Coordinates of C-alpha atoms in Angstrom, one line a residue:
Chain A
M6 CA -7.1 32.9 -7.1
T7 CA -6.7 32.7 -3.3
D8 CA -8.8 34.4 -0.7
R9 CA -5.9 34.9 1.5
K10 CA -6.2 36.9 4.6
T11 CA -3.5 39.5 5.1
H12 CA -1.1 39.5 8.0
P13 CA -0.7 43.2 8.8
A14 CA 2.2 42.6 11.1
S15 CA 4.1 40.5 8.6
E16 CA 3.8 42.8 5.6
E17 CA 7.3 44.3 6.0
I18 CA 9.2 41.0 6.6
P19 CA 10.1 39.2 3.4
A20 CA 8.3 36.0 2.4
V21 CA 11.6 34.1 2.1
Q22 CA 15.0 35.1 3.2
L23 CA 18.2 33.1 2.4
Q24 CA 21.3 34.3 4.1
G25 CA 24.7 32.7 3.3
V26 CA 23.2 29.3 2.6
H27 CA 25.5 26.4 1.9
K28 CA 24.8 22.8 1.2
W29 CA 27.0 19.8 0.6
Y30 CA 26.2 16.3 -0.7
G31 CA 29.1 14.5 1.0
E32 CA 32.1 16.3 -0.5
F33 CA 30.2 17.9 -3.3
H34 CA 29.4 21.6 -2.7
V35 CA 25.9 22.1 -4.3
L36 CA 24.9 25.4 -2.9
K37 CA 27.6 28.1 -2.4
N38 CA 26.7 31.1 -0.3
I39 CA 23.2 31.8 -1.6
N40 CA 21.7 35.1 -0.5
M41 CA 18.3 36.1 -1.7
D42 CA 15.3 37.9 -0.3
V43 CA 11.8 37.4 -1.8
A44 CA 9.2 40.0 -1.0
R45 CA 5.6 39.2 -0.5
G46 CA 3.8 39.0 -3.8
E47 CA 7.0 38.8 -5.7
R48 CA 7.4 36.3 -8.6
I49 CA 10.8 34.9 -9.1
V50 CA 12.0 32.7 -12.0
I51 CA 15.1 30.7 -11.3
C52 CA 16.9 29.3 -14.3
G53 CA 20.3 27.8 -15.1
P54 CA 21.9 24.7 -16.6
S55 CA 21.1 21.3 -15.1
G56 CA 23.1 20.5 -12.0
S57 CA 23.3 24.2 -11.1
G58 CA 21.6 23.7 -7.8
K59 CA 18.4 25.6 -8.6
S60 CA 16.0 22.7 -7.6
T61 CA 18.1 22.0 -4.5
M62 CA 17.8 25.7 -3.5
I63 CA 14.0 25.8 -3.7
R64 CA 13.7 22.4 -2.1
C65 CA 15.7 23.8 0.9
I66 CA 12.9 26.4 1.4
N67 CA 10.4 23.7 2.5
R68 CA 13.1 21.5 4.0
L69 CA 12.9 18.7 1.4
E70 CA 16.6 19.2 1.5
E71 CA 18.5 20.3 4.5
H72 CA 21.0 23.2 4.3
Q73 CA 24.1 22.9 6.4
K74 CA 25.2 26.5 6.8
G75 CA 23.4 29.8 6.8
H76 CA 19.9 30.9 7.6
I77 CA 16.6 30.3 5.8
V78 CA 13.6 32.3 7.1
V79 CA 10.2 31.5 5.6
D80 CA 7.2 33.7 6.5
G81 CA 9.1 35.0 9.6
T82 CA 9.9 31.5 10.9
E83 CA 13.5 30.3 10.7
L84 CA 14.0 26.7 9.4
T85 CA 15.8 24.7 12.1
S86 CA 15.8 21.0 12.7
D87 CA 12.8 21.4 15.0
V88 CA 10.1 19.2 13.4
K89 CA 7.2 21.5 14.6
N90 CA 8.9 24.4 12.9
I91 CA 9.3 22.4 9.7
E92 CA 5.7 21.3 9.6
Q93 CA 4.5 24.8 10.4
I94 CA 6.5 26.1 7.4
R95 CA 5.3 23.3 5.1
R96 CA 1.7 24.2 5.8
E97 CA 2.4 27.7 4.5
V98 CA 4.5 26.7 1.5
G99 CA 2.9 24.9 -1.4
M100 CA 5.0 22.9 -3.8
V101 CA 4.4 21.7 -7.4
F102 CA 6.8 19.0 -8.6
Q103 CA 8.2 18.0 -12.0
H104 CA 6.5 14.6 -11.9
F105 CA 3.2 15.9 -10.3
N106 CA 3.5 13.3 -7.4
L107 CA -0.3 13.0 -7.0
F108 CA -1.4 10.2 -4.7
P109 CA -2.5 7.5 -7.2
H110 CA -4.7 5.6 -4.7
L111 CA -6.9 8.6 -4.0
T112 CA -9.3 10.4 -6.3
V113 CA -8.6 13.9 -7.6
L114 CA -10.9 15.3 -5.0
E115 CA -9.4 13.3 -2.2
N116 CA -5.9 14.4 -3.3
C117 CA -7.1 18.0 -2.8
T118 CA -8.9 17.5 0.5
L119 CA -6.4 15.2 2.3
A120 CA -4.1 17.8 3.7
P121 CA -6.8 20.4 4.6
I122 CA -8.7 17.7 6.5
W123 CA -5.7 16.0 8.3
V124 CA -3.3 19.0 8.6
R125 CA -5.7 22.0 8.9
K126 CA -8.4 19.9 10.7
M127 CA -11.0 21.2 8.4
P128 CA -14.4 19.6 8.3
K129 CA -14.8 17.3 5.2
A130 CA -17.6 19.3 3.6
K131 CA -15.7 22.6 3.9
A132 CA -12.6 21.0 2.5
E133 CA -14.5 19.6 -0.5
E134 CA -16.1 22.9 -1.1
I135 CA -12.6 24.6 -1.2
A136 CA -11.2 21.7 -3.3
M137 CA -14.0 22.1 -5.9
H138 CA -13.4 25.9 -5.9
F139 CA -9.8 25.4 -6.9
L140 CA -10.5 22.5 -9.3
E141 CA -12.8 25.0 -11.1
K142 CA -10.0 27.6 -11.1
V143 CA -7.7 25.1 -12.8
R144 CA -10.6 24.2 -15.1
I145 CA -11.0 20.5 -14.3
P146 CA -13.9 20.2 -11.9
E147 CA -15.4 17.4 -14.0
Q148 CA -12.5 15.2 -13.2
A149 CA -13.0 15.3 -9.4
S150 CA -14.0 11.7 -9.0
K151 CA -11.4 10.2 -11.3
F152 CA -8.1 8.8 -10.2
P153 CA -4.8 10.5 -11.2
G154 CA -3.9 7.6 -13.5
Q155 CA -6.8 8.4 -15.7
L156 CA -5.8 11.9 -16.4
S157 CA -3.3 13.4 -18.9
G158 CA 0.0 14.9 -17.7
G159 CA -1.2 18.4 -18.1
Q160 CA -4.4 17.7 -16.2
Q161 CA -2.4 15.9 -13.4
Q162 CA -0.2 18.9 -13.0
R163 CA -3.2 21.3 -12.8
V164 CA -4.6 19.0 -10.1
A165 CA -1.3 19.2 -8.3
I166 CA -1.5 23.0 -8.4
A167 CA -5.0 22.9 -7.0
R168 CA -4.0 20.5 -4.3
S169 CA -1.3 22.9 -3.1
L170 CA -3.7 25.9 -3.2
C171 CA -6.2 24.1 -1.1
M172 CA -3.8 24.5 1.8
N173 CA -4.1 28.3 1.3
P174 CA -0.3 28.7 1.1
A175 CA 1.5 32.1 1.4
I176 CA 4.2 31.0 -0.9
M177 CA 4.2 28.6 -3.9
L178 CA 7.3 26.7 -5.1
F179 CA 7.4 25.3 -8.6
D180 CA 10.1 22.8 -9.4
E181 CA 10.3 22.5 -13.2
P182 CA 6.5 22.1 -13.4
T183 CA 6.4 21.7 -17.2
S184 CA 9.6 19.6 -17.9
A185 CA 7.8 16.3 -17.8
L186 CA 4.9 17.3 -20.0
D187 CA 4.3 16.8 -23.7
P188 CA 4.6 20.0 -25.6
E189 CA 0.9 20.5 -26.3
M190 CA 0.2 20.3 -22.5
I191 CA 2.7 22.9 -21.4
K192 CA 0.5 25.8 -22.3
E193 CA -2.5 24.7 -20.1
V194 CA -0.2 24.5 -17.1
L195 CA 1.6 27.8 -17.8
D196 CA -1.8 29.5 -18.3
T197 CA -2.9 28.3 -14.9
M198 CA 0.4 29.5 -13.3
I199 CA 0.0 32.9 -15.0
E200 CA -3.6 33.2 -13.6
L201 CA -2.2 32.3 -10.2
A202 CA 0.5 35.0 -10.5
E203 CA -2.2 37.6 -11.3
T204 CA -3.8 36.9 -7.9
G205 CA -0.6 38.3 -6.2
M206 CA 0.7 34.9 -5.0
T207 CA 4.4 34.8 -4.0
M208 CA 6.0 32.4 -6.4
L209 CA 9.4 30.9 -6.9
C210 CA 9.5 28.9 -10.2
V211 CA 12.4 26.8 -11.4
T212 CA 11.7 26.7 -15.1
H213 CA 13.2 26.9 -18.6
E214 CA 10.1 28.5 -20.0
M215 CA 11.6 31.9 -20.9
G216 CA 8.3 33.2 -22.3
F217 CA 6.7 32.6 -18.9
A218 CA 9.6 34.4 -17.2
K219 CA 9.1 37.4 -19.5
T220 CA 5.4 37.5 -18.8
V221 CA 5.2 37.1 -15.1
A222 CA 8.5 37.4 -13.3
N223 CA 9.5 40.4 -11.3
R224 CA 13.0 39.1 -11.2
V225 CA 15.0 36.3 -12.9
V226 CA 17.7 34.5 -11.0
F227 CA 20.4 32.8 -13.0
M228 CA 22.3 30.0 -11.2
D229 CA 25.4 28.0 -12.3
G230 CA 27.7 25.7 -10.3
G231 CA 25.7 26.2 -7.1
E232 CA 26.0 30.0 -7.1
I233 CA 23.6 32.8 -8.0
I234 CA 25.5 34.4 -11.0
E235 CA 23.0 37.1 -11.9
T236 CA 19.7 38.5 -10.7
N237 CA 17.9 41.1 -12.8
D238 CA 14.4 42.1 -13.9
P239 CA 13.3 40.1 -17.0
H240 CA 13.9 42.9 -19.6
A241 CA 17.4 43.6 -18.5
F242 CA 18.1 39.9 -18.0
F243 CA 17.1 38.8 -21.5
D244 CA 18.1 41.9 -23.5
N245 CA 21.3 42.8 -21.7
P246 CA 22.7 39.9 -19.7
Q247 CA 25.7 41.0 -17.6
H248 CA 27.6 37.8 -17.0
E249 CA 29.4 35.7 -19.6
R250 CA 27.8 32.5 -18.3
T251 CA 24.3 34.0 -18.5
Q252 CA 24.9 35.0 -22.1
L253 CA 26.1 31.5 -23.0
F254 CA 23.1 29.9 -21.3
L255 CA 20.6 32.3 -22.9
S256 CA 22.1 31.7 -26.3
Q257 CA 21.7 28.0 -25.8
V258 CA 18.1 28.2 -24.5
L259 CA 16.8 30.9 -26.9
Q260 CA 18.1 29.3 -30.0
H261 CA 15.0 27.3 -30.6
Chain B
M23 CA -19.1 6.4 -49.4
S24 CA -16.4 5.4 -47.0
E25 CA -17.3 8.4 -44.7
M26 CA -20.9 7.2 -44.5
M27 CA -19.8 3.8 -43.3
Q28 CA -17.6 5.2 -40.7
E29 CA -20.5 7.1 -39.3
K30 CA -22.8 4.1 -39.3
Y31 CA -20.5 1.5 -37.7
A32 CA -18.1 1.5 -34.8
P33 CA -14.6 0.2 -35.8
G34 CA -14.6 -3.5 -36.2
T35 CA -18.4 -4.1 -36.2
H36 CA -19.1 -3.8 -40.0
P37 CA -21.4 -6.7 -40.9
D38 CA -19.7 -7.3 -44.2
W39 CA -16.4 -7.7 -42.5
E40 CA -17.0 -10.3 -39.9
P41 CA -14.0 -12.5 -39.0
P42 CA -14.0 -16.0 -40.5
A43 CA -15.9 -18.5 -38.3
T44 CA -12.7 -20.5 -37.6
E45 CA -11.1 -17.5 -35.9
V46 CA -13.7 -16.7 -33.3
G47 CA -15.8 -18.5 -30.7
V48 CA -15.0 -21.9 -29.2
I49 CA -13.5 -23.3 -32.4
G50 CA -11.3 -20.2 -32.9
W51 CA -10.1 -20.3 -29.3
M52 CA -9.3 -24.1 -29.6
R53 CA -7.5 -23.6 -32.8
E54 CA -5.4 -20.8 -31.4
N55 CA -4.6 -22.2 -28.0
L56 CA -4.8 -26.0 -28.2
F57 CA -4.1 -27.1 -31.8
S58 CA -2.1 -24.2 -33.4
N59 CA 0.6 -26.7 -34.7
W60 CA 1.4 -30.4 -34.4
R61 CA 3.6 -29.9 -31.3
N62 CA 0.9 -28.0 -29.5
S63 CA -1.7 -30.6 -30.6
A64 CA 0.4 -33.5 -29.2
L65 CA 0.9 -31.7 -25.9
T66 CA -2.8 -31.1 -25.7
L67 CA -3.6 -34.7 -26.2
L68 CA -0.9 -35.8 -23.8
G69 CA -2.3 -33.4 -21.2
V70 CA -5.8 -34.7 -21.6
Y71 CA -4.5 -38.3 -21.2
L72 CA -2.6 -37.4 -18.0
V73 CA -5.7 -35.7 -16.6
Y74 CA -7.6 -38.9 -17.4
L75 CA -5.0 -41.1 -15.8
I76 CA -5.0 -39.1 -12.6
F77 CA -8.6 -38.0 -12.1
V78 CA -10.6 -41.0 -13.1
P79 CA -9.2 -43.3 -10.5
L80 CA -9.2 -40.5 -7.9
I81 CA -12.9 -39.7 -8.4
D82 CA -13.6 -43.5 -8.5
W83 CA -11.8 -43.9 -5.1
A84 CA -13.1 -40.7 -3.4
I85 CA -16.7 -40.7 -4.6
V86 CA -17.9 -43.6 -6.8
N87 CA -16.6 -46.5 -4.8
A88 CA -16.5 -44.8 -1.4
D89 CA -18.3 -45.9 1.7
W90 CA -20.3 -43.3 3.5
A91 CA -22.9 -45.2 5.6
G92 CA -22.3 -47.1 8.9
D93 CA -20.3 -46.5 12.1
T94 CA -17.6 -49.2 12.1
R95 CA -14.9 -50.3 9.8
D96 CA -17.0 -53.3 8.9
A97 CA -19.1 -50.9 6.8
C98 CA -16.1 -50.3 4.5
T99 CA -16.3 -53.1 2.0
S100 CA -16.3 -51.6 -1.4
G101 CA -12.5 -50.9 -1.7
G102 CA -12.9 -47.2 -2.2
A103 CA -12.4 -44.5 0.4
C104 CA -13.8 -45.2 3.8
W105 CA -15.3 -41.9 4.8
V106 CA -17.0 -43.6 7.7
F107 CA -13.8 -43.1 9.6
V108 CA -14.0 -39.4 9.1
K109 CA -17.7 -39.3 9.8
V110 CA -17.4 -41.2 13.1
R111 CA -14.5 -38.9 14.3
F112 CA -15.8 -35.7 12.7
N113 CA -16.8 -34.0 16.0
Q114 CA -13.3 -34.7 17.4
F115 CA -11.7 -33.3 14.3
M116 CA -13.7 -30.2 14.6
Y117 CA -13.7 -29.6 18.3
G118 CA -10.8 -31.6 19.8
F119 CA -11.7 -32.7 23.3
Y120 CA -14.0 -29.8 24.0
P121 CA -16.9 -31.1 26.0
A122 CA -19.7 -32.3 23.7
E123 CA -22.5 -30.5 25.6
E124 CA -20.5 -27.2 25.1
Y125 CA -20.0 -27.5 21.3
W126 CA -22.6 -24.7 20.8
R127 CA -20.1 -22.3 22.3
V128 CA -17.5 -23.1 19.6
N129 CA -20.2 -23.0 16.9
A130 CA -21.5 -19.6 18.2
T131 CA -17.9 -18.3 18.0
A132 CA -17.5 -19.6 14.5
V133 CA -20.8 -18.1 13.3
L134 CA -19.9 -14.8 15.0
F135 CA -16.6 -14.8 13.2
A136 CA -18.1 -15.7 9.9
L137 CA -20.5 -12.8 10.2
M138 CA -17.8 -10.3 11.0
I139 CA -15.7 -11.5 8.0
L140 CA -18.8 -11.1 5.8
W141 CA -19.4 -7.7 7.1
L142 CA -15.8 -6.7 6.5
T143 CA -15.5 -8.2 3.0
V144 CA -18.8 -7.8 1.3
P145 CA -18.7 -4.3 -0.3
R146 CA -22.4 -3.6 -0.1
I147 CA -22.6 -3.8 3.7
P148 CA -22.0 -0.3 5.2
L149 CA -20.2 0.8 8.4
K150 CA -16.9 -0.9 7.7
R151 CA -15.1 1.1 10.3
V152 CA -17.5 -0.1 13.0
A153 CA -17.0 -3.7 11.7
G154 CA -13.2 -3.2 11.9
V155 CA -13.3 -2.0 15.5
L156 CA -15.7 -4.8 16.5
T157 CA -13.7 -7.5 14.8
L158 CA -10.3 -6.3 16.2
F159 CA -11.3 -5.4 19.8
V160 CA -14.7 -6.7 20.8
F161 CA -14.8 -10.0 19.0
P162 CA -11.5 -11.4 20.5
I163 CA -12.7 -10.7 24.0
A164 CA -16.1 -12.2 23.3
A165 CA -14.5 -15.3 21.7
Y166 CA -12.1 -15.7 24.6
F167 CA -14.8 -15.7 27.2
L168 CA -17.2 -17.8 25.1
L169 CA -14.6 -20.5 24.4
G170 CA -12.8 -20.4 27.8
G171 CA -15.8 -19.8 30.0
G172 CA -15.6 -19.3 33.7
V173 CA -17.9 -16.2 33.6
F174 CA -21.6 -15.5 33.1
G175 CA -22.4 -19.0 34.2
L176 CA -20.4 -20.7 31.4
S177 CA -18.4 -23.6 32.7
E178 CA -14.7 -23.3 32.4
V179 CA -13.0 -25.2 29.5
E180 CA -9.3 -25.3 29.8
T181 CA -7.2 -24.6 26.7
T182 CA -5.7 -28.1 26.9
R183 CA -9.1 -29.4 25.8
W184 CA -9.3 -27.1 22.8
G185 CA -8.3 -28.9 19.6
G186 CA -9.0 -29.9 16.1
L187 CA -10.0 -27.4 13.5
T188 CA -11.1 -25.0 16.3
L189 CA -7.5 -24.8 17.6
T190 CA -6.1 -24.5 14.1
L191 CA -8.3 -21.6 13.3
I192 CA -7.6 -19.9 16.6
L193 CA -3.8 -20.2 16.1
A194 CA -4.1 -19.0 12.5
V195 CA -6.5 -16.1 13.0
V196 CA -4.9 -14.8 16.2
G197 CA -1.5 -15.3 14.5
I198 CA -2.4 -13.4 11.4
V199 CA -4.2 -10.5 13.2
A200 CA -1.4 -9.9 15.7
A201 CA 1.6 -10.6 13.4
F202 CA 0.4 -8.2 10.7
P203 CA 0.5 -4.9 12.6
L204 CA 3.7 -6.0 14.4
G205 CA 5.3 -6.8 11.0
I206 CA 4.3 -3.3 9.6
I207 CA 5.9 -1.6 12.6
L208 CA 9.1 -3.6 12.1
A209 CA 9.2 -2.8 8.4
L210 CA 8.8 0.9 9.2
G211 CA 11.5 0.5 11.9
R212 CA 13.9 -1.0 9.5
R213 CA 13.5 1.9 7.1
S214 CA 13.7 4.5 9.9
E215 CA 16.3 7.2 9.9
M216 CA 16.9 6.7 13.6
P217 CA 19.9 4.4 13.9
I218 CA 18.9 2.7 17.1
V219 CA 15.3 1.9 15.9
R220 CA 16.7 0.7 12.6
A221 CA 19.3 -1.5 14.3
L222 CA 16.8 -3.0 16.7
S223 CA 14.4 -3.8 13.9
V224 CA 17.1 -5.4 11.7
A225 CA 18.3 -7.4 14.7
Y226 CA 14.8 -8.6 15.5
I227 CA 14.0 -9.6 11.9
E228 CA 17.2 -11.3 11.2
L229 CA 17.1 -13.2 14.5
W230 CA 13.6 -14.5 14.1
R231 CA 13.9 -15.3 10.4
G232 CA 17.0 -17.3 11.1
V233 CA 15.5 -19.9 13.4
P234 CA 13.1 -22.6 12.3
L235 CA 9.5 -22.3 13.7
I236 CA 9.9 -25.7 15.3
T237 CA 12.8 -24.3 17.4
V238 CA 10.7 -21.4 18.4
L239 CA 7.9 -23.7 19.5
F240 CA 10.2 -26.0 21.5
M241 CA 11.7 -23.0 23.2
S242 CA 8.3 -21.6 24.1
S243 CA 7.1 -24.8 25.5
V244 CA 10.2 -26.3 27.1
M245 CA 12.8 -23.6 27.7
L246 CA 10.6 -20.7 28.6
P247 CA 9.2 -22.3 31.8
L248 CA 12.7 -22.8 33.0
F249 CA 13.4 -19.1 33.0
L250 CA 10.1 -18.2 34.7
P251 CA 10.0 -17.9 38.5
E252 CA 8.6 -20.9 40.3
G253 CA 4.8 -21.0 40.4
V254 CA 4.5 -18.7 37.4
N255 CA 3.2 -20.9 34.5
F256 CA 1.2 -19.6 31.8
D257 CA -0.8 -21.4 29.3
K258 CA 0.9 -23.6 26.7
L259 CA -1.4 -22.4 23.9
L260 CA -0.7 -18.8 24.7
R261 CA 3.1 -19.5 24.7
A262 CA 2.8 -21.2 21.3
L263 CA 0.7 -18.3 20.0
I264 CA 3.3 -15.7 21.1
G265 CA 6.0 -17.8 19.4
I266 CA 4.0 -17.9 16.1
I267 CA 3.2 -14.2 16.2
L268 CA 6.8 -13.1 16.9
F269 CA 8.1 -15.5 14.2
Q270 CA 5.7 -14.6 11.5
A271 CA 6.0 -10.8 12.2
S272 CA 9.5 -10.9 10.9
Y273 CA 8.4 -12.5 7.6
I274 CA 5.6 -10.0 7.2
A275 CA 8.0 -7.2 8.0
E276 CA 10.2 -8.2 5.0
V277 CA 7.3 -8.4 2.6
V278 CA 6.0 -5.0 3.7
R279 CA 9.5 -3.5 3.4
G280 CA 9.5 -4.7 -0.2
G281 CA 6.3 -2.7 -0.8
L282 CA 7.7 0.4 1.0
Q283 CA 10.8 0.3 -1.2
A284 CA 8.7 0.3 -4.4
I285 CA 7.0 3.6 -3.5
P286 CA 8.6 6.4 -5.4
K287 CA 10.4 9.1 -3.4
G288 CA 8.1 11.7 -4.9
Q289 CA 5.2 10.3 -2.9
Y290 CA 7.1 10.9 0.4
E291 CA 8.1 14.4 -0.8
A292 CA 4.6 15.3 -1.8
A293 CA 3.2 14.2 1.6
D294 CA 6.0 16.1 3.3
A295 CA 5.4 19.2 1.3
L296 CA 1.8 19.3 2.3
G297 CA 2.9 19.4 6.0
L298 CA 1.7 15.8 6.9
S299 CA 3.4 14.4 10.0
Y300 CA 5.4 11.2 9.7
G301 CA 2.5 9.1 11.1
K302 CA -0.1 10.6 8.8
K303 CA 2.2 10.4 5.8
M304 CA 2.7 6.7 6.4
V305 CA -0.9 5.8 7.3
L306 CA -2.6 7.9 4.6
I307 CA -0.2 7.9 1.7
I308 CA 2.6 5.4 1.9
L309 CA 1.2 2.2 3.5
P310 CA -2.1 2.1 1.5
Q311 CA 0.0 2.0 -1.7
A312 CA 2.8 -0.2 -0.3
L313 CA 0.4 -2.8 1.1
K314 CA -1.6 -2.9 -2.1
L315 CA 1.5 -3.7 -4.0
V316 CA 2.5 -6.6 -1.7
I317 CA -1.0 -8.3 -1.3
P318 CA 0.3 -11.4 -3.1
G319 CA 3.3 -11.6 -0.7
I320 CA 1.2 -10.9 2.4
V321 CA -1.4 -13.6 1.4
N322 CA 1.5 -16.0 0.7
T323 CA 2.8 -15.4 4.2
F324 CA -0.7 -15.8 5.7
N325 CA -1.1 -19.1 3.8
E326 CA 2.2 -20.3 5.1
L327 CA 1.3 -19.3 8.7
F328 CA -2.0 -21.1 8.4
K329 CA -0.3 -24.3 7.4
D330 CA 2.6 -23.9 9.8
T331 CA 0.2 -24.0 12.7
T332 CA 0.3 -27.8 12.2
L333 CA 3.8 -27.7 13.8
V334 CA 2.2 -27.2 17.2
L335 CA 1.7 -31.0 17.3
I336 CA 5.3 -31.4 18.3
I337 CA 4.6 -29.5 21.6
G338 CA 1.5 -31.6 22.3
L339 CA -1.2 -29.2 21.1
L340 CA -3.9 -31.1 19.2
D341 CA -4.6 -29.1 16.1
L342 CA -6.6 -30.6 13.2
L343 CA -3.6 -32.6 11.8
A344 CA -2.5 -33.8 15.3
I345 CA -5.9 -35.0 16.2
I346 CA -6.3 -36.9 12.9
K347 CA -2.9 -38.5 13.5
A348 CA -4.1 -39.4 17.0
A349 CA -7.3 -41.0 15.6
L350 CA -5.2 -43.0 13.2
E351 CA -3.5 -44.7 16.1
D352 CA -6.9 -46.1 17.2
S353 CA -6.7 -49.9 16.8
N354 CA -10.3 -49.9 15.5
W355 CA -9.3 -47.8 12.5
L356 CA -5.8 -48.9 11.6
G357 CA -5.1 -48.6 7.9
Y358 CA -7.3 -45.6 7.0
S359 CA -4.5 -43.0 7.1
I360 CA -5.0 -42.0 3.5
E361 CA -8.6 -40.9 4.2
G362 CA -7.4 -39.0 7.3
Y363 CA -4.7 -37.1 5.5
V364 CA -6.8 -36.4 2.4
F365 CA -9.5 -35.0 4.7
A366 CA -6.9 -32.8 6.5
G367 CA -5.4 -31.7 3.2
A368 CA -8.9 -30.8 1.8
V369 CA -9.8 -28.7 4.8
F370 CA -6.5 -26.8 4.7
W371 CA -6.9 -26.3 1.0
I372 CA -10.4 -24.8 1.3
F373 CA -9.2 -22.2 3.8
C374 CA -6.0 -21.3 1.8
F375 CA -7.9 -21.2 -1.5
G376 CA -10.5 -18.9 0.1
M377 CA -7.7 -16.5 1.2
S378 CA -6.2 -16.5 -2.3
R379 CA -9.5 -15.8 -4.0
Y380 CA -10.2 -13.0 -1.6
S381 CA -6.8 -11.5 -2.2
R382 CA -7.3 -11.5 -6.0
A383 CA -10.7 -9.8 -5.6
L384 CA -9.1 -7.2 -3.3
E385 CA -6.3 -6.5 -5.8
R386 CA -8.9 -5.9 -8.6
K387 CA -10.9 -3.7 -6.3
L388 CA -8.0 -1.6 -5.3
H389 CA -6.7 -1.1 -8.9
T390 CA -7.1 2.5 -9.7
G391 CA -5.7 2.5 -13.2
H392 CA -2.4 4.2 -12.3
K393 CA 0.9 3.3 -13.7
R394 CA 4.2 4.3 -12.4

C-alpha cells in the first residue's frame, strides 16, 4: 500500500525499542518495566483488559504520553524531551485513534493533504495526488470533497487511515480503531488494515478483534496491570496461553 | 398495488393524501403559532395591541408629523420630530471639526474602507488573501496619511479636530482589529503549559477585566502624561486607542479561551500525531474551530466595544455622541435632545445590526455539518 523507500543502513535496527519503560500518573504506576522490540515489517497486536496500560504504551511511542523512566527508540531516534526529536519521530509514525479525530472543519481531501503540505513541505498538487491515491486504496475517493461530519463512522476511520498514510510513515499505531464503530462497519476498517498489513507496514495495534490478531499478527502481546504478561505468536497465544491471567482474559473475550 | 404507489410517489407527496387546508400555509401556521388555544390567542391580541400602542405614535412622531425642510428652529412647527436640527448639524456629526474643504479625505477613506470590507466579505470576489493583507497593513497606513495629512501636499489636520462618526469608526475599527489578535495571543498564553507565560496572561487578563473602561481612559489621558518625561507628549487619541485595545483584548481573550476549551483533546492529539508544530497546530487546526464556535461571543464583544467608544467623551474626544451632546448645548437648538439621541441611537444600531447579520451569515457559511 505504501511506496516506501528502504533505508539500507537502518534495516538491522528495530523499528521500535522499549527498554525498561515506566510511567506514573501522579502516584499511579501505569506502565511497569515495559521491554519490547518491534522489528521492521512486524505486526504486533496488543490486548488486555481495560486499564491495563496498552493504549498508554503505544501513545508513549509517539510521545502523546511522556514516559518517566527507561528508553524508547523509534526508527533509530531516541525519544527525549527535545521538541525537534519528537516532531521528527511523529513524522515517521502514523496514528489511528479510537474516535478517528478527523478535522471537522476541513474536507476529507484537506484532512489528507494538510500534514504533507505543512510538515513535509510538499507542493499542493503532489499532496493531492498522493491523498487521492490513498483514498482509493481505502476505497472512498468519491468522498474526497465531503466533510467528515457527512460520513459514517467506518468511512471516517478509513479516511483517518488514509490521512496517516499520506505522511508515508515507517510505523503505524492503531489505538482501538474499531471500538467506537457500529458492528456492521468494523469489517470495512479491518479489511483496510489487513490490506495495509500485506504491504509490509510495521504495525502496532491495540485491539480486541481476535480474528484480526489471528489473521495478521506476527506476535500477540498481552498486558495487565501495566505489565506485559505474555508475548507469543498468535497460534500459541490463542491455543495454549501460558499465563493464568491470559487464560482468564481469553475465556472472557472469546466467549461470544 | 401499494408497491406501485411507492414507486410513483415520493413519501408524503401522494395527491390523495394531502394534509387538510387548515393545517398548512398561512392559515395553518397562524392556527398553530398564534391561536392554538385561548391563552395563546389572548396573548397574540395583547401583543398586537402593544405594538399598536408603541409604533403608531412613534411613526407619527418620527415620519408623518416630522419637519424636514428649513434651516432654523422656526421651521419646526408641526409638533413632530424636528429633523432640521440633525440636517443642519449633519456635517459636524459626521466629520467633527475636520476642515470642511478637506471632507473629501474622510469620504475617500470611508469609501476605501467600504470597498475593502466588500472585497473581504462577498464570497464571489476572489483573492481574499490579497484583500486581507491590504486591509491589515496597507489600508491603515493609507488612512493615517489621508486623514492626518502633512505629506504629499495634503495639509495637516490634527487629531484634535477629528470627531463625530469619523472618530467613532476610527476608535471602533482600530480597536477591533488590534484587540482581536492580542486577545487570541492572551487566550493561548492562558492555556500554555509554560507557567510564566500562563501566569503573565492570567495577571494581564484579570487586571484589565477588573477595572472599568472609564478608569482606563482617565488614566491614559490624565495620569499617563505625569509619568512621561517632560516634553514627551503623545496624541490623546492614540492614548485612548491604546487604552481601549488593551482593555478589550482581555475580554476577547476570555471569549476565545471558552472556544479553545470546547475543542476535544483528540483534535490536539491528531495534530500532534501528524507532526505539526505548536504554531501550525493552533493556526490550522485548533483556532479555526475554536473561533467558529465563539463567533456569537466575539461579535458580542465587538458590539460592546463599538458602543463603549462613546466613553471617550469624558476625556474630551468628540465622538458621535459627544458632538451631538455639544450641539444640544447650542442656545439656538435647545429642547431638541430627543431628536439628537434618537439619531445617535439609530446610527449605532445600524452598525451593530450590520455586524450581527454578518456574523450570522458567517456562522451558516462555516457550518460543515459536523457534530461532536
